[in-house]
Coordinates of C-alpha atoms in Angstrom, one line a residue:
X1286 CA -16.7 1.3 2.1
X1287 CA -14.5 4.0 1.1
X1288 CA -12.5 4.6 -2.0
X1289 CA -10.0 6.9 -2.0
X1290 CA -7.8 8.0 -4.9
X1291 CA -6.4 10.9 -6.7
X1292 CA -7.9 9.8 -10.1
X1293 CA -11.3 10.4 -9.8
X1294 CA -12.0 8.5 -13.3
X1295 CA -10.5 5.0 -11.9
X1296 CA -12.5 5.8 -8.5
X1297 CA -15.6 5.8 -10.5
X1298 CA -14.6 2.6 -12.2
X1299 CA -13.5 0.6 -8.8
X1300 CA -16.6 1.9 -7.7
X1301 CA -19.1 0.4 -10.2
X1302 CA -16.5 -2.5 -10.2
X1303 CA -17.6 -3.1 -6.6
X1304 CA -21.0 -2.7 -7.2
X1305 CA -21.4 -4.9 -9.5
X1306 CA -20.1 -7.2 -6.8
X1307 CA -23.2 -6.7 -5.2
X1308 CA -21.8 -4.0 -2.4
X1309 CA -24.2 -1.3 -2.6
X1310 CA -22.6 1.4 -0.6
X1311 CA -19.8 2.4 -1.8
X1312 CA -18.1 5.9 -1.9
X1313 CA -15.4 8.0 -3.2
X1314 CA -13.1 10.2 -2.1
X1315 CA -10.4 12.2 -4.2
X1316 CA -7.1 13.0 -2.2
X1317 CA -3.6 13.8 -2.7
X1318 CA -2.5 11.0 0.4
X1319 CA 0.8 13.7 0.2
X1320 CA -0.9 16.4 1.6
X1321 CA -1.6 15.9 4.9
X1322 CA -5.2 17.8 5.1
X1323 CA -6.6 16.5 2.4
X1324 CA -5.5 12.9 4.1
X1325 CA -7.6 14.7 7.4
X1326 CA -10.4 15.1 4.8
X1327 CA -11.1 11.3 3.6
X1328 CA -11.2 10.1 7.1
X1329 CA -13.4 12.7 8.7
X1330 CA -15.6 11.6 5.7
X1331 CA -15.6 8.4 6.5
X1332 CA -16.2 8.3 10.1
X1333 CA -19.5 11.0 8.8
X1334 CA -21.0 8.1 6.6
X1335 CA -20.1 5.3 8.8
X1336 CA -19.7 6.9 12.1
X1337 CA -16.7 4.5 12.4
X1338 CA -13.8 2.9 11.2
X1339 CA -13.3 -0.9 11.0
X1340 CA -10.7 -1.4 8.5
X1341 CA -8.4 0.6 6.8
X1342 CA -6.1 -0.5 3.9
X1343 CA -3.2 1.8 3.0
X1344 CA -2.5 1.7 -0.3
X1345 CA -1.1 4.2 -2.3
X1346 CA 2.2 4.4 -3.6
X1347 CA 4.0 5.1 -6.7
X1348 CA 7.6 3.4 -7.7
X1349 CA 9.3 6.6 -9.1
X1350 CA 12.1 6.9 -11.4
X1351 CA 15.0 4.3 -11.9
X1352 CA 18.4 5.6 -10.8
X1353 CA 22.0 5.5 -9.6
X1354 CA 21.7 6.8 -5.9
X1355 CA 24.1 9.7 -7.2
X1356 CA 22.0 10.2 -9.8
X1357 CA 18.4 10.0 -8.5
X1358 CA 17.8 13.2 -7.8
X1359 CA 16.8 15.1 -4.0
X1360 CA 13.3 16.3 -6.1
X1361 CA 12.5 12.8 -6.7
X1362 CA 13.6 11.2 -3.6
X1363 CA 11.5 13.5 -1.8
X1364 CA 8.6 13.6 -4.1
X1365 CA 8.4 9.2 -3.6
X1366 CA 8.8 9.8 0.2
X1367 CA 6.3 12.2 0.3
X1368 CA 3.5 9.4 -1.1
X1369 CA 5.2 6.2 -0.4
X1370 CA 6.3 7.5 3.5
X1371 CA 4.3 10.6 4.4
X1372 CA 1.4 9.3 3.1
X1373 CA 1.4 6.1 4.9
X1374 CA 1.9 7.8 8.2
X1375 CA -0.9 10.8 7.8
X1376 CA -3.6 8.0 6.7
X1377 CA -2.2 5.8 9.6
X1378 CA -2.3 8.6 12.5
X1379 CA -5.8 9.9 11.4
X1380 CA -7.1 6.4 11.7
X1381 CA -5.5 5.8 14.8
X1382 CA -7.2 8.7 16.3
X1383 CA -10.3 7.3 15.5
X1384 CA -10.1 3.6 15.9
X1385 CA -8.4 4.4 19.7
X1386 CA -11.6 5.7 20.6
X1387 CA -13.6 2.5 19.9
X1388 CA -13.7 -0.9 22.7
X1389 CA -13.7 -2.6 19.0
X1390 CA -10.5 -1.6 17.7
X1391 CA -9.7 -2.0 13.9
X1392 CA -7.4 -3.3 11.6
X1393 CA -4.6 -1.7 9.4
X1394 CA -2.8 -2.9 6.6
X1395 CA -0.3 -1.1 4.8
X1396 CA 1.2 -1.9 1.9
X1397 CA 5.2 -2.3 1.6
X1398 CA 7.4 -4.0 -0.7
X1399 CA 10.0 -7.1 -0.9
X1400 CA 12.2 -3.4 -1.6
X1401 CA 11.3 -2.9 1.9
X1402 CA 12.7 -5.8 3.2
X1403 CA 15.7 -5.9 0.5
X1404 CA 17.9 -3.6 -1.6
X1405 CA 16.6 -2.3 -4.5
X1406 CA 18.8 -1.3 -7.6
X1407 CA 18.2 1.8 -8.9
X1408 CA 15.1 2.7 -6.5
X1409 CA 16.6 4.6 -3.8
X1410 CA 13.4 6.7 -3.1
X1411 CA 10.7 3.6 -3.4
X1412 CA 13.5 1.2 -1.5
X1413 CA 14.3 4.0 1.5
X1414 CA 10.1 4.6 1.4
X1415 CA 9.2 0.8 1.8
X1416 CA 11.6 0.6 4.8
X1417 CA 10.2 3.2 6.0
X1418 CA 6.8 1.4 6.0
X1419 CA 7.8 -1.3 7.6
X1420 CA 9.8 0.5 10.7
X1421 CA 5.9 2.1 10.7
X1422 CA 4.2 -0.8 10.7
X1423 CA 6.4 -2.4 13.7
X1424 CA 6.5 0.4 16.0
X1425 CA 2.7 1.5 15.7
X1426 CA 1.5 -2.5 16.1
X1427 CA 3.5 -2.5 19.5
X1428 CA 1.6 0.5 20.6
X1429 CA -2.1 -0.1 19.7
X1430 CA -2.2 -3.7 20.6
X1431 CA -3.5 -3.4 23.8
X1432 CA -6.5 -1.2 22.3
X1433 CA -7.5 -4.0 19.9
X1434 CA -6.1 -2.7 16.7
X1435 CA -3.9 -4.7 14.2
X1436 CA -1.3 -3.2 12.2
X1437 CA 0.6 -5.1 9.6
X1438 CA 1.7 -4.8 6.5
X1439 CA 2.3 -6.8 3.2
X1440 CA 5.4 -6.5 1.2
X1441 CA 5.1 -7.4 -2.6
X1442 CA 7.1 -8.5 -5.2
X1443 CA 6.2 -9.0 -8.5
X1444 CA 2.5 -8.1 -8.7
X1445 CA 1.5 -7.9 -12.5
X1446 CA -0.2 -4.3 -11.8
X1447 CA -0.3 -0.6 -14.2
X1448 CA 2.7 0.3 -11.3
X1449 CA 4.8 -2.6 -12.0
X1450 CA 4.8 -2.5 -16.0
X1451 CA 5.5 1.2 -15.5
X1452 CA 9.0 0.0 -14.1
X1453 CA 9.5 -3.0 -16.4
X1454 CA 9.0 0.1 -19.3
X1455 CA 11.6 2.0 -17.6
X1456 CA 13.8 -0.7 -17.5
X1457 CA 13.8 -1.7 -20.7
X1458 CA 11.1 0.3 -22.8
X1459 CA 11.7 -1.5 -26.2
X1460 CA 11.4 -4.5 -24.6
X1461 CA 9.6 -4.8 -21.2
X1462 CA 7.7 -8.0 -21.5
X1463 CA 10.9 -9.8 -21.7
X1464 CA 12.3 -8.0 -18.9
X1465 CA 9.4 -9.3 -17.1
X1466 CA 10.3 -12.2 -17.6
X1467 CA 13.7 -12.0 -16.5
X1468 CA 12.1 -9.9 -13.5
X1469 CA 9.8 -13.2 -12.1
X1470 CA 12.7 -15.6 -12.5
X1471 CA 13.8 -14.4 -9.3
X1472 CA 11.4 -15.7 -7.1
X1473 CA 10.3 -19.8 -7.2
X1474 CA 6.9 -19.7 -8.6
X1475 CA 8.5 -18.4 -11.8
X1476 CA 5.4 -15.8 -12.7
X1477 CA 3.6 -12.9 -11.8
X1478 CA 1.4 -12.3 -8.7
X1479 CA -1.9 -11.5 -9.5
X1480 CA -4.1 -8.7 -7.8
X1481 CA -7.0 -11.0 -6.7
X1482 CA -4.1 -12.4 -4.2
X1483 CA -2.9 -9.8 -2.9
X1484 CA -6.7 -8.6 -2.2
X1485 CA -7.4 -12.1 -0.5
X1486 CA -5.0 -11.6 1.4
X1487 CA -5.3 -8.3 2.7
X1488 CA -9.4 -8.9 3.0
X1489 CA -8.1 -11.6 5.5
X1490 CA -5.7 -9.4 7.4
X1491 CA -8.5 -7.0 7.8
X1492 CA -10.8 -9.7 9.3
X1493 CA -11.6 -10.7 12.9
X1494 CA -10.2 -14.0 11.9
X1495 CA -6.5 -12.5 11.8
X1496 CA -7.0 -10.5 15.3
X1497 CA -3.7 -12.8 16.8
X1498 CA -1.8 -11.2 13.6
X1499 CA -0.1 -8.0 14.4
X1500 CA 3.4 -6.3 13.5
X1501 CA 4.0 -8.8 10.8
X1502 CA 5.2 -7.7 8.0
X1503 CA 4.0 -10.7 4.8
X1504 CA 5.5 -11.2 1.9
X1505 CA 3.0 -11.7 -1.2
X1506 CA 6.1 -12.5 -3.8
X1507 CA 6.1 -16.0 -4.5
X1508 CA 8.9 -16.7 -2.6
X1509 CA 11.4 -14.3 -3.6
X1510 CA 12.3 -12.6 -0.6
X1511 CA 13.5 -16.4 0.7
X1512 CA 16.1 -16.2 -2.3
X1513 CA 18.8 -13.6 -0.7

């Protein structure tokens, strides 16, 4: 397994963290998922410890700042996209590459959002980015099926992550944990997701035994995307 991440302290930490879960080989890589090269980098370094690649989940996003679409700002637009969007595609194309050349195929997952699947207030970059994603997702499963590889992707809602109190702060700094609150109402289940179910889940999608999944796109939000 591969860890990749620009913070190289919370890559050491998931590392020992899945250690201590009794996987012993476990790497790191530090990349910026934004700059295509370095994205180059972290799969060529893959394939030179495993000599393949199985599965690859594609992760890394930020949410960005809250805004008025007038107001958001080109800088920050682009500088979401550039994580949320570019990032997803470089990791994706690289892999491609790679699994293509394999009778075994692989799985992809990348991660999207319910704001990929609805409007967003506010979020214009992380909203336009998460579509984005999913339009990805779609068009790449109907290419690679034939060579055995999966692609979907999960779209999440209210995930009690560091990302998603990050926006609850900017929506309410003084009081976030009540705009939390407020925030989960909107889906059935009335709480937070937590990350152990959106890691089951994706752990599954990256399995053998989801091989008849493929250009779906999954909602892990407790319902809330079934609301609008």
């Amino acid at each position: 397994m591969l860890l990749v991440d620009l913070n190289a302290d919370a890559l050491e930490a998931a590392k020992a963290e899945v250690q201590a879960e009794g996987d012993s080989r476990v790497e790191t890589f530090v990349a910026n998922v934004a700059n295509e090269d370095e994205v180059k980098a972290y799969v060529a370094k893959a394939v030179e410890l495993f000599g393949k690649i199985d599965g690859f989940f594609n992760n890394a996003g930020i949410e960005g700042k809250q805004n008025l679409t007038e107001s958001y700002g080109a800088d920050e637009f682009h500088r979401v996209v550039a994580i949320n969007l570019n990032g997803v595609f470089y990791g994706m194309a690289e892999v491609l590459r790679v699994m293509a050349t394999k009778e075994t195929g692989g799985h992809i997952v990348n991660t999207a959002s319910v704001g990929g699947i609805l409007g967003v207030g506010n979020q214009s970059g992380y909203s336009a980015s998460k579509h984005g994603v999913v339009g990805l997702t779609r068009n790449s499963a109907r290419e690679y099926g034939t060579k055995n590889i999966t692609i979907n992707a999960i779209a999440l809602g209210a995930i009690m992550t560091a990302m998603v109190e990050g926006s609850l702060k900017q929506m309410d700094p003084e009081n976030w944990e009540e705009a939390g609150q407020a925030f989960v109402s909107s889906n059935p289940t009335c709480r937070f997701g937590k990350p152990e179910e959106v890691a089951a889940t994706v752990a599954f999608l990256l399995s053998d035994d989801a091989g008849f999944i493929n250009g779906s796109i999954l909602p892990i939000d407790g319902g809330q995307h079934g609301m609008y």
